[in-house]
């Protein structure tokens, strides 16, 4: 069994129905008790074992002695004037992670974290400056959704918070399995997007084992320029990453007479930096790099972080870059900036909280 154990108690959140059945049988209960636990967890979102009222009181007491749901609400929240809410969750080992709730009309997206800190060291990322502290368990990833006050309003989840998801691939795949399995949250994989800087082994597993959408943090079309921004480029260059993606049907551009649609989506994230990756030469190189892929590009405005020479561009430059890409066959959008007044850049709030606790 793969359950995380904390304080001598087995964490139920994140376990599959099969594992919950095995746990019930190990404790001398019928296997169907495990199915009941899965329903209480994933369909009803209970916070305590005692709420599982169709399990006998005696069995609930036995479960409570050995097990815990593993769910806990946010430790802190910051509300933006635009409706965005940044939540701070405390992990079991005392670290902090950020989760961002982004309502937008009839959609509500949650941006979740997969690690405490990050190993990737991207020049534009505040989380990378924290260094790497730990990878989250599947339960800690799911708790960001499970214990969210606005959980019932969610339409989408994106793994674009703190950490590199493919550096924690086992827990991320387990979390997405729980979210999409019929015995779990029963979401469509189309509601979930996982973002990566491009780690070869994790990417390969995700492409083969998941049906969720993929977003690649690209940010520069040329090897030297991307390497300066993102050290991960050294180990797995974007050109090799794109070649791997071309091997998968959902990533390949369809012929003009093919009106079928892929259920799975590939996108590239591109933060636009002044004088770094914003010229028409960069736009042309981007079109060349992504030739043949069925993809979209999300252009992102840079959120300033302390002590960096990197600067964003004005709206005119963003529009010019977008229009060039669109004019050359790549569907391109400019992502709206949200939560600018509440430490919008990922990692700022948790860094501030941890520094305050250290005194």
PDB file of C-alpha atoms in Angstrom, residues 24-315:
ATOM      1  CA  UNK A  24     -10.506  -2.209   5.255  1.00  0.00           C
ATOM      2  CA  UNK A  25      -9.727  -5.896   4.874  1.00  0.00           C
ATOM      3  CA  UNK A  26      -6.415  -5.540   6.727  1.00  0.00           C
ATOM      4  CA  UNK A  27      -8.407  -4.085   9.618  1.00  0.00           C
ATOM      5  CA  UNK A  28     -10.868  -6.975   9.610  1.00  0.00           C
ATOM      6  CA  UNK A  29     -13.683  -5.131   7.829  1.00  0.00           C
ATOM      7  CA  UNK A  30     -15.516  -6.099   4.635  1.00  0.00           C
ATOM      8  CA  UNK A  31     -13.983  -4.786   1.397  1.00  0.00           C
ATOM      9  CA  UNK A  32     -17.110  -2.744   0.666  1.00  0.00           C
ATOM     10  CA  UNK A  33     -16.169  -0.468   3.575  1.00  0.00           C
ATOM     11  CA  UNK A  34     -13.260   0.696   1.406  1.00  0.00           C
ATOM     12  CA  UNK A  35     -15.683   1.562  -1.386  1.00  0.00           C
ATOM     13  CA  UNK A  36     -17.790   3.498   1.116  1.00  0.00           C
ATOM     14  CA  UNK A  37     -14.716   5.412   2.271  1.00  0.00           C
ATOM     15  CA  UNK A  38     -13.900   6.358  -1.339  1.00  0.00           C
ATOM     16  CA  UNK A  39     -17.425   7.685  -1.818  1.00  0.00           C
ATOM     17  CA  UNK A  40     -17.282   9.730   1.396  1.00  0.00           C
ATOM     18  CA  UNK A  41     -13.878  11.123   0.468  1.00  0.00           C
ATOM     19  CA  UNK A  42     -14.180  11.941  -3.195  1.00  0.00           C
ATOM     20  CA  UNK A  43     -17.913  12.354  -3.824  1.00  0.00           C
ATOM     21  CA  UNK A  44     -18.861  14.037  -0.535  1.00  0.00           C
ATOM     22  CA  UNK A  45     -15.635  15.608   0.728  1.00  0.00           C
ATOM     23  CA  UNK A  46     -15.945  14.771   4.416  1.00  0.00           C
ATOM     24  CA  UNK A  47     -13.370  16.248   6.784  1.00  0.00           C
ATOM     25  CA  UNK A  48     -13.666  13.607   9.533  1.00  0.00           C
ATOM     26  CA  UNK A  49     -14.096   9.847   9.620  1.00  0.00           C
ATOM     27  CA  UNK A  50     -17.073  10.235  11.966  1.00  0.00           C
ATOM     28  CA  UNK A  51     -19.010  11.837   9.089  1.00  0.00           C
ATOM     29  CA  UNK A  52     -18.966   8.495   7.215  1.00  0.00           C
ATOM     30  CA  UNK A  53     -22.340   7.633   8.662  1.00  0.00           C
ATOM     31  CA  UNK A  54     -23.151   4.502   6.632  1.00  0.00           C
ATOM     32  CA  UNK A  55     -20.101   2.807   8.178  1.00  0.00           C
ATOM     33  CA  UNK A  56     -20.910   1.304  11.572  1.00  0.00           C
ATOM     34  CA  UNK A  57     -19.924   3.325  14.612  1.00  0.00           C
ATOM     35  CA  UNK A  58     -17.610   0.538  15.783  1.00  0.00           C
ATOM     36  CA  UNK A  59     -15.778   0.515  12.443  1.00  0.00           C
ATOM     37  CA  UNK A  60     -15.598   4.324  12.367  1.00  0.00           C
ATOM     38  CA  UNK A  61     -13.969   4.253  15.786  1.00  0.00           C
ATOM     39  CA  UNK A  62     -11.450   1.648  14.619  1.00  0.00           C
ATOM     40  CA  UNK A  63     -10.685   3.695  11.523  1.00  0.00           C
ATOM     41  CA  UNK A  64     -10.253   6.881  13.542  1.00  0.00           C
ATOM     42  CA  UNK A  65      -7.708   5.183  15.791  1.00  0.00           C
ATOM     43  CA  UNK A  66      -5.517   4.196  12.869  1.00  0.00           C
ATOM     44  CA  UNK A  67      -6.396   6.647  10.084  1.00  0.00           C
ATOM     45  CA  UNK A  68      -6.948  10.322   9.316  1.00  0.00           C
ATOM     46  CA  UNK A  69      -8.556  12.017   6.324  1.00  0.00           C
ATOM     47  CA  UNK A  70      -5.430  14.149   5.843  1.00  0.00           C
ATOM     48  CA  UNK A  71      -7.391  17.303   4.998  1.00  0.00           C
ATOM     49  CA  UNK A  72      -6.948  20.739   6.526  1.00  0.00           C
ATOM     50  CA  UNK A  73      -8.071  24.194   5.483  1.00  0.00           C
ATOM     51  CA  UNK A  74      -5.870  27.112   4.416  1.00  0.00           C
ATOM     52  CA  UNK A  75      -3.704  28.822   7.030  1.00  0.00           C
ATOM     53  CA  UNK A  76      -4.079  32.239   5.425  1.00  0.00           C
ATOM     54  CA  UNK A  77      -5.857  33.969   2.550  1.00  0.00           C
ATOM     55  CA  UNK A  78      -5.277  37.172   0.610  1.00  0.00           C
ATOM     56  CA  UNK A  79      -8.135  38.624  -1.452  1.00  0.00           C
ATOM     57  CA  UNK A  80      -7.581  40.687  -4.593  1.00  0.00           C
ATOM     58  CA  UNK A  81      -9.864  43.441  -5.796  1.00  0.00           C
ATOM     59  CA  UNK A  82     -10.381  41.395  -8.988  1.00  0.00           C
ATOM     60  CA  UNK A  83     -11.757  38.381  -7.074  1.00  0.00           C
ATOM     61  CA  UNK A  84      -8.569  36.321  -7.114  1.00  0.00           C
ATOM     62  CA  UNK A  85      -7.739  34.649  -3.789  1.00  0.00           C
ATOM     63  CA  UNK A  86      -4.270  33.443  -2.865  1.00  0.00           C
ATOM     64  CA  UNK A  87      -4.363  30.760  -0.182  1.00  0.00           C
ATOM     65  CA  UNK A  88      -1.463  29.670   1.967  1.00  0.00           C
ATOM     66  CA  UNK A  89      -1.501  26.029   3.084  1.00  0.00           C
ATOM     67  CA  UNK A  90       0.811  24.662   5.754  1.00  0.00           C
ATOM     68  CA  UNK A  91       2.303  21.261   4.985  1.00  0.00           C
ATOM     69  CA  UNK A  92       2.640  18.475   7.527  1.00  0.00           C
ATOM     70  CA  UNK A  93       6.331  19.262   8.011  1.00  0.00           C
ATOM     71  CA  UNK A  94       5.708  22.965   8.651  1.00  0.00           C
ATOM     72  CA  UNK A  95       6.419  24.480   5.230  1.00  0.00           C
ATOM     73  CA  UNK A  96       4.068  26.742   3.289  1.00  0.00           C
ATOM     74  CA  UNK A  97       2.714  26.385  -0.234  1.00  0.00           C
ATOM     75  CA  UNK A  98       0.541  28.695  -2.313  1.00  0.00           C
ATOM     76  CA  UNK A  99      -2.701  27.960  -4.116  1.00  0.00           C
ATOM     77  CA  UNK A 100      -4.493  30.569  -6.217  1.00  0.00           C
ATOM     78  CA  UNK A 101      -8.234  30.633  -6.889  1.00  0.00           C
ATOM     79  CA  UNK A 102      -9.094  32.587 -10.056  1.00  0.00           C
ATOM     80  CA  UNK A 103     -12.790  33.193 -10.807  1.00  0.00           C
ATOM     81  CA  UNK A 104     -13.620  34.435 -14.296  1.00  0.00           C
ATOM     82  CA  UNK A 105     -17.287  34.616 -15.262  1.00  0.00           C
ATOM     83  CA  UNK A 106     -18.687  31.091 -15.378  1.00  0.00           C
ATOM     84  CA  UNK A 107     -15.198  29.595 -14.986  1.00  0.00           C
ATOM     85  CA  UNK A 108     -13.137  29.183 -11.843  1.00  0.00           C
ATOM     86  CA  UNK A 109      -9.563  27.928 -12.068  1.00  0.00           C
ATOM     87  CA  UNK A 110      -7.360  26.750  -9.222  1.00  0.00           C
ATOM     88  CA  UNK A 111      -3.584  26.948  -9.581  1.00  0.00           C
ATOM     89  CA  UNK A 112      -2.014  24.290  -7.342  1.00  0.00           C
ATOM     90  CA  UNK A 113       1.540  23.598  -6.154  1.00  0.00           C
ATOM     91  CA  UNK A 114       3.391  20.293  -6.373  1.00  0.00           C
ATOM     92  CA  UNK A 115       6.524  21.044  -4.315  1.00  0.00           C
ATOM     93  CA  UNK A 116       7.820  23.241  -1.515  1.00  0.00           C
ATOM     94  CA  UNK A 117      10.311  25.422  -3.357  1.00  0.00           C
ATOM     95  CA  UNK A 118      11.818  24.232  -6.625  1.00  0.00           C
ATOM     96  CA  UNK A 119      15.084  22.845  -8.005  1.00  0.00           C
ATOM     97  CA  UNK A 120      14.762  24.344 -11.479  1.00  0.00           C
ATOM     98  CA  UNK A 121      16.299  27.771 -10.730  1.00  0.00           C
ATOM     99  CA  UNK A 122      14.497  29.757 -13.440  1.00  0.00           C
ATOM    100  CA  UNK A 123      15.735  33.347 -13.447  1.00  0.00           C
ATOM    101  CA  UNK A 124      12.240  34.855 -13.398  1.00  0.00           C
ATOM    102  CA  UNK A 125      10.728  32.697 -10.641  1.00  0.00           C
ATOM    103  CA  UNK A 126      10.513  33.630  -6.959  1.00  0.00           C
ATOM    104  CA  UNK A 127       9.830  30.033  -5.934  1.00  0.00           C
ATOM    105  CA  UNK A 128      13.197  28.956  -7.326  1.00  0.00           C
ATOM    106  CA  UNK A 129      14.912  31.407  -4.998  1.00  0.00           C
ATOM    107  CA  UNK A 130      13.485  29.553  -2.021  1.00  0.00           C
ATOM    108  CA  UNK A 131      15.494  26.517  -3.016  1.00  0.00           C
ATOM    109  CA  UNK A 132      14.011  23.060  -2.836  1.00  0.00           C
ATOM    110  CA  UNK A 133      12.617  21.839   0.486  1.00  0.00           C
ATOM    111  CA  UNK A 134      10.298  18.923  -0.264  1.00  0.00           C
ATOM    112  CA  UNK A 135       7.970  17.294  -2.737  1.00  0.00           C
ATOM    113  CA  UNK A 136       4.310  17.192  -1.793  1.00  0.00           C
ATOM    114  CA  UNK A 137       2.513  13.903  -1.315  1.00  0.00           C
ATOM    115  CA  UNK A 138      -0.542  13.171  -3.429  1.00  0.00           C
ATOM    116  CA  UNK A 139      -2.628  13.954  -0.320  1.00  0.00           C
ATOM    117  CA  UNK A 140      -0.968  17.373   0.082  1.00  0.00           C
ATOM    118  CA  UNK A 141      -1.551  18.163  -3.590  1.00  0.00           C
ATOM    119  CA  UNK A 142      -5.188  17.071  -3.415  1.00  0.00           C
ATOM    120  CA  UNK A 143      -5.796  18.893  -0.133  1.00  0.00           C
ATOM    121  CA  UNK A 144      -5.398  22.211  -1.980  1.00  0.00           C
ATOM    122  CA  UNK A 145      -8.553  21.269  -3.891  1.00  0.00           C
ATOM    123  CA  UNK A 146     -10.291  19.134  -1.263  1.00  0.00           C
ATOM    124  CA  UNK A 147     -10.191  21.755   1.506  1.00  0.00           C
ATOM    125  CA  UNK A 148     -10.703  24.783  -0.733  1.00  0.00           C
ATOM    126  CA  UNK A 149     -13.621  26.911   0.504  1.00  0.00           C
ATOM    127  CA  UNK A 150     -14.733  27.427  -3.133  1.00  0.00           C
ATOM    128  CA  UNK A 151     -14.278  23.788  -4.143  1.00  0.00           C
ATOM    129  CA  UNK A 152     -17.819  23.383  -5.504  1.00  0.00           C
ATOM    130  CA  UNK A 153     -17.349  26.270  -7.948  1.00  0.00           C
ATOM    131  CA  UNK A 154     -14.173  24.904  -9.597  1.00  0.00           C
ATOM    132  CA  UNK A 155     -14.226  24.219 -13.315  1.00  0.00           C
ATOM    133  CA  UNK A 156     -10.486  23.741 -13.914  1.00  0.00           C
ATOM    134  CA  UNK A 157      -7.242  22.922 -12.113  1.00  0.00           C
ATOM    135  CA  UNK A 158      -3.790  23.863 -13.380  1.00  0.00           C
ATOM    136  CA  UNK A 159      -0.533  22.532 -11.959  1.00  0.00           C
ATOM    137  CA  UNK A 160       1.273  25.839 -12.403  1.00  0.00           C
ATOM    138  CA  UNK A 161       2.001  26.785  -8.800  1.00  0.00           C
ATOM    139  CA  UNK A 162       5.170  26.215  -6.822  1.00  0.00           C
ATOM    140  CA  UNK A 163       7.485  23.413  -7.903  1.00  0.00           C
ATOM    141  CA  UNK A 164       8.112  21.404 -11.057  1.00  0.00           C
ATOM    142  CA  UNK A 165       5.344  18.785 -11.407  1.00  0.00           C
ATOM    143  CA  UNK A 166       7.485  16.346 -13.375  1.00  0.00           C
ATOM    144  CA  UNK A 167      10.131  16.411 -10.632  1.00  0.00           C
ATOM    145  CA  UNK A 168       7.380  14.890  -8.457  1.00  0.00           C
ATOM    146  CA  UNK A 169       5.800  12.749 -11.148  1.00  0.00           C
ATOM    147  CA  UNK A 170       4.550   9.859  -8.975  1.00  0.00           C
ATOM    148  CA  UNK A 171       2.529  12.113  -6.674  1.00  0.00           C
ATOM    149  CA  UNK A 172       1.264  14.268  -9.553  1.00  0.00           C
ATOM    150  CA  UNK A 173       0.088  11.248 -11.549  1.00  0.00           C
ATOM    151  CA  UNK A 174      -1.582   9.840  -8.451  1.00  0.00           C
ATOM    152  CA  UNK A 175      -3.336  13.168  -7.807  1.00  0.00           C
ATOM    153  CA  UNK A 176      -4.582  13.420 -11.396  1.00  0.00           C
ATOM    154  CA  UNK A 177      -5.736   9.785 -11.220  1.00  0.00           C
ATOM    155  CA  UNK A 178      -7.846  10.569  -8.142  1.00  0.00           C
ATOM    156  CA  UNK A 179      -9.247  13.672  -9.846  1.00  0.00           C
ATOM    157  CA  UNK A 180     -10.289  11.795 -12.993  1.00  0.00           C
ATOM    158  CA  UNK A 181     -11.124   8.241 -11.841  1.00  0.00           C
ATOM    159  CA  UNK A 182     -14.804   7.155 -11.705  1.00  0.00           C
ATOM    160  CA  UNK A 183     -14.287   6.217  -8.026  1.00  0.00           C
ATOM    161  CA  UNK A 184     -12.574   9.586  -7.381  1.00  0.00           C
ATOM    162  CA  UNK A 185     -13.640  13.113  -8.270  1.00  0.00           C
ATOM    163  CA  UNK A 186     -14.743  11.801 -11.697  1.00  0.00           C
ATOM    164  CA  UNK A 187     -13.564  14.921 -13.528  1.00  0.00           C
ATOM    165  CA  UNK A 188     -12.874  14.963 -17.227  1.00  0.00           C
ATOM    166  CA  UNK A 189      -9.097  15.095 -17.931  1.00  0.00           C
ATOM    167  CA  UNK A 190      -9.916  18.157 -20.061  1.00  0.00           C
ATOM    168  CA  UNK A 191     -10.420  20.115 -16.829  1.00  0.00           C
ATOM    169  CA  UNK A 192      -6.784  19.598 -15.780  1.00  0.00           C
ATOM    170  CA  UNK A 193      -3.573  21.087 -17.190  1.00  0.00           C
ATOM    171  CA  UNK A 194      -0.091  20.185 -15.986  1.00  0.00           C
ATOM    172  CA  UNK A 195       2.801  22.574 -16.684  1.00  0.00           C
ATOM    173  CA  UNK A 196       6.474  21.661 -16.986  1.00  0.00           C
ATOM    174  CA  UNK A 197       9.808  23.252 -17.839  1.00  0.00           C
ATOM    175  CA  UNK A 198      10.590  19.990 -19.603  1.00  0.00           C
ATOM    176  CA  UNK A 199      12.039  17.053 -17.660  1.00  0.00           C
ATOM    177  CA  UNK A 200      12.479  14.169 -20.070  1.00  0.00           C
ATOM    178  CA  UNK A 201      11.578  11.183 -17.872  1.00  0.00           C
ATOM    179  CA  UNK A 202       8.595  12.864 -16.233  1.00  0.00           C
ATOM    180  CA  UNK A 203       7.333  14.227 -19.539  1.00  0.00           C
ATOM    181  CA  UNK A 204       7.519  10.802 -21.165  1.00  0.00           C
ATOM    182  CA  UNK A 205       5.536   9.234 -18.332  1.00  0.00           C
ATOM    183  CA  UNK A 206       2.935  11.986 -18.401  1.00  0.00           C
ATOM    184  CA  UNK A 207       2.454  11.669 -22.148  1.00  0.00           C
ATOM    185  CA  UNK A 208       2.042   7.892 -21.860  1.00  0.00           C
ATOM    186  CA  UNK A 209       0.099   7.581 -18.603  1.00  0.00           C
ATOM    187  CA  UNK A 210      -2.169  10.632 -18.476  1.00  0.00           C
ATOM    188  CA  UNK A 211      -4.860  12.179 -20.678  1.00  0.00           C
ATOM    189  CA  UNK A 212      -4.694  15.639 -19.086  1.00  0.00           C
ATOM    190  CA  UNK A 213      -3.647  18.738 -21.002  1.00  0.00           C
ATOM    191  CA  UNK A 214       0.043  19.648 -21.204  1.00  0.00           C
ATOM    192  CA  UNK A 215       1.564  23.134 -20.925  1.00  0.00           C
ATOM    193  CA  UNK A 216       5.279  23.643 -21.572  1.00  0.00           C
ATOM    194  CA  UNK A 217       7.101  26.610 -20.028  1.00  0.00           C
ATOM    195  CA  UNK A 218       9.145  27.734 -23.012  1.00  0.00           C
ATOM    196  CA  UNK A 219       9.918  31.481 -22.666  1.00  0.00           C
ATOM    197  CA  UNK A 220      12.626  31.572 -25.350  1.00  0.00           C
ATOM    198  CA  UNK A 221      12.873  29.849 -28.756  1.00  0.00           C
ATOM    199  CA  UNK A 222      16.697  29.633 -28.924  1.00  0.00           C
ATOM    200  CA  UNK A 223      18.945  27.308 -26.962  1.00  0.00           C
ATOM    201  CA  UNK A 224      21.365  29.894 -25.558  1.00  0.00           C
ATOM    202  CA  UNK A 225      18.634  32.351 -24.631  1.00  0.00           C
ATOM    203  CA  UNK A 226      16.431  29.737 -22.969  1.00  0.00           C
ATOM    204  CA  UNK A 227      19.393  28.300 -21.091  1.00  0.00           C
ATOM    205  CA  UNK A 228      20.140  31.738 -19.632  1.00  0.00           C
ATOM    206  CA  UNK A 229      16.588  31.934 -18.308  1.00  0.00           C
ATOM    207  CA  UNK A 230      16.031  28.255 -17.511  1.00  0.00           C
ATOM    208  CA  UNK A 231      18.883  25.933 -16.486  1.00  0.00           C
ATOM    209  CA  UNK A 232      16.734  22.885 -17.362  1.00  0.00           C
ATOM    210  CA  UNK A 233      17.437  23.689 -21.025  1.00  0.00           C
ATOM    211  CA  UNK A 234      20.944  22.252 -20.593  1.00  0.00           C
ATOM    212  CA  UNK A 235      19.721  18.747 -19.828  1.00  0.00           C
ATOM    213  CA  UNK A 236      16.746  18.637 -22.190  1.00  0.00           C
ATOM    214  CA  UNK A 237      16.841  21.301 -24.935  1.00  0.00           C
ATOM    215  CA  UNK A 238      13.562  22.641 -26.245  1.00  0.00           C
ATOM    216  CA  UNK A 239      14.396  21.303 -29.720  1.00  0.00           C
ATOM    217  CA  UNK A 240      14.574  17.743 -28.339  1.00  0.00           C
ATOM    218  CA  UNK A 241      11.434  18.306 -26.287  1.00  0.00           C
ATOM    219  CA  UNK A 242       9.529  19.398 -29.398  1.00  0.00           C
ATOM    220  CA  UNK A 243      10.804  16.367 -31.318  1.00  0.00           C
ATOM    221  CA  UNK A 244       9.442  14.116 -28.562  1.00  0.00           C
ATOM    222  CA  UNK A 245       6.068  15.844 -28.701  1.00  0.00           C
ATOM    223  CA  UNK A 246       5.884  15.323 -32.473  1.00  0.00           C
ATOM    224  CA  UNK A 247       5.738  11.575 -31.817  1.00  0.00           C
ATOM    225  CA  UNK A 248       2.297  11.918 -30.179  1.00  0.00           C
ATOM    226  CA  UNK A 249      -0.830  12.220 -32.263  1.00  0.00           C
ATOM    227  CA  UNK A 250      -2.521  14.891 -30.147  1.00  0.00           C
ATOM    228  CA  UNK A 251       0.524  17.146 -30.597  1.00  0.00           C
ATOM    229  CA  UNK A 252       0.706  16.914 -34.380  1.00  0.00           C
ATOM    230  CA  UNK A 253      -0.970  19.442 -36.637  1.00  0.00           C
ATOM    231  CA  UNK A 254      -3.780  17.908 -38.702  1.00  0.00           C
ATOM    232  CA  UNK A 255      -4.143  18.244 -42.481  1.00  0.00           C
ATOM    233  CA  UNK A 256      -6.376  21.063 -43.701  1.00  0.00           C
ATOM    234  CA  UNK A 257      -9.143  18.617 -44.715  1.00  0.00           C
ATOM    235  CA  UNK A 258      -9.156  16.895 -41.299  1.00  0.00           C
ATOM    236  CA  UNK A 259     -11.945  18.437 -39.218  1.00  0.00           C
ATOM    237  CA  UNK A 260     -11.493  16.104 -36.238  1.00  0.00           C
ATOM    238  CA  UNK A 261     -10.537  17.630 -32.918  1.00  0.00           C
ATOM    239  CA  UNK A 262      -8.073  16.434 -30.328  1.00  0.00           C
ATOM    240  CA  UNK A 263      -9.498  15.964 -26.871  1.00  0.00           C
ATOM    241  CA  UNK A 264      -6.097  16.670 -25.345  1.00  0.00           C
ATOM    242  CA  UNK A 265      -4.446  20.077 -25.702  1.00  0.00           C
ATOM    243  CA  UNK A 266      -0.823  21.171 -25.979  1.00  0.00           C
ATOM    244  CA  UNK A 267       0.138  24.721 -25.095  1.00  0.00           C
ATOM    245  CA  UNK A 268       3.326  26.710 -24.565  1.00  0.00           C
ATOM    246  CA  UNK A 269       3.780  29.368 -21.891  1.00  0.00           C
ATOM    247  CA  UNK A 270       5.862  32.374 -22.955  1.00  0.00           C
ATOM    248  CA  UNK A 271       6.632  35.221 -20.549  1.00  0.00           C
ATOM    249  CA  UNK A 272       7.623  38.237 -22.648  1.00  0.00           C
ATOM    250  CA  UNK A 273      10.737  40.057 -21.365  1.00  0.00           C
ATOM    251  CA  UNK A 274      11.902  43.391 -22.701  1.00  0.00           C
ATOM    252  CA  UNK A 275      15.024  43.027 -24.847  1.00  0.00           C
ATOM    253  CA  UNK A 276      15.318  39.303 -24.050  1.00  0.00           C
ATOM    254  CA  UNK A 277      12.734  37.423 -26.109  1.00  0.00           C
ATOM    255  CA  UNK A 278      10.379  40.049 -27.565  1.00  0.00           C
ATOM    256  CA  UNK A 279      11.757  40.809 -31.036  1.00  0.00           C
ATOM    257  CA  UNK A 280      10.352  39.707 -34.378  1.00  0.00           C
ATOM    258  CA  UNK A 281      13.461  37.536 -34.771  1.00  0.00           C
ATOM    259  CA  UNK A 282      12.350  35.690 -31.641  1.00  0.00           C
ATOM    260  CA  UNK A 283       8.816  35.406 -33.017  1.00  0.00           C
ATOM    261  CA  UNK A 284      10.138  33.930 -36.274  1.00  0.00           C
ATOM    262  CA  UNK A 285      12.331  31.479 -34.361  1.00  0.00           C
ATOM    263  CA  UNK A 286       9.317  30.455 -32.289  1.00  0.00           C
ATOM    264  CA  UNK A 287       7.259  29.722 -35.396  1.00  0.00           C
ATOM    265  CA  UNK A 288      10.122  27.639 -36.785  1.00  0.00           C
ATOM    266  CA  UNK A 289      10.638  25.703 -33.535  1.00  0.00           C
ATOM    267  CA  UNK A 290       6.956  24.760 -33.225  1.00  0.00           C
ATOM    268  CA  UNK A 291       6.412  23.958 -36.896  1.00  0.00           C
ATOM    269  CA  UNK A 292       4.105  20.991 -37.342  1.00  0.00           C
ATOM    270  CA  UNK A 293       2.692  21.027 -33.813  1.00  0.00           C
ATOM    271  CA  UNK A 294      -0.997  21.433 -33.058  1.00  0.00           C
ATOM    272  CA  UNK A 295      -0.570  23.870 -30.196  1.00  0.00           C
ATOM    273  CA  UNK A 296      -1.395  27.261 -28.773  1.00  0.00           C
ATOM    274  CA  UNK A 297       0.831  29.875 -27.153  1.00  0.00           C
ATOM    275  CA  UNK A 298      -0.078  31.785 -24.025  1.00  0.00           C
ATOM    276  CA  UNK A 299       1.811  35.080 -23.824  1.00  0.00           C
ATOM    277  CA  UNK A 300       2.272  36.174 -20.223  1.00  0.00           C
ATOM    278  CA  UNK A 301       3.089  39.577 -18.779  1.00  0.00           C
ATOM    279  CA  UNK A 302       6.033  39.514 -16.390  1.00  0.00           C
ATOM    280  CA  UNK A 303       5.164  40.111 -12.733  1.00  0.00           C
ATOM    281  CA  UNK A 304       8.088  41.988 -11.216  1.00  0.00           C
ATOM    282  CA  UNK A 305      10.007  40.225  -8.463  1.00  0.00           C
ATOM    283  CA  UNK A 306      12.710  41.731  -6.244  1.00  0.00           C
ATOM    284  CA  UNK A 307      16.347  41.964  -7.342  1.00  0.00           C
ATOM    285  CA  UNK A 308      16.083  41.026 -10.992  1.00  0.00           C
ATOM    286  CA  UNK A 309      17.129  42.924 -14.141  1.00  0.00           C
ATOM    287  CA  UNK A 310      14.256  41.348 -16.084  1.00  0.00           C
ATOM    288  CA  UNK A 311      11.509  43.704 -17.198  1.00  0.00           C
ATOM    289  CA  UNK A 312       8.168  43.232 -18.889  1.00  0.00           C
ATOM    290  CA  UNK A 313       7.026  44.849 -22.135  1.00  0.00           C
ATOM    291  CA  UNK A 314       4.223  47.267 -22.869  1.00  0.00           C
ATOM    292  CA  UNK A 315       0.854  46.324 -24.358  1.00  0.00           C
TER     293      UNK A 315
END
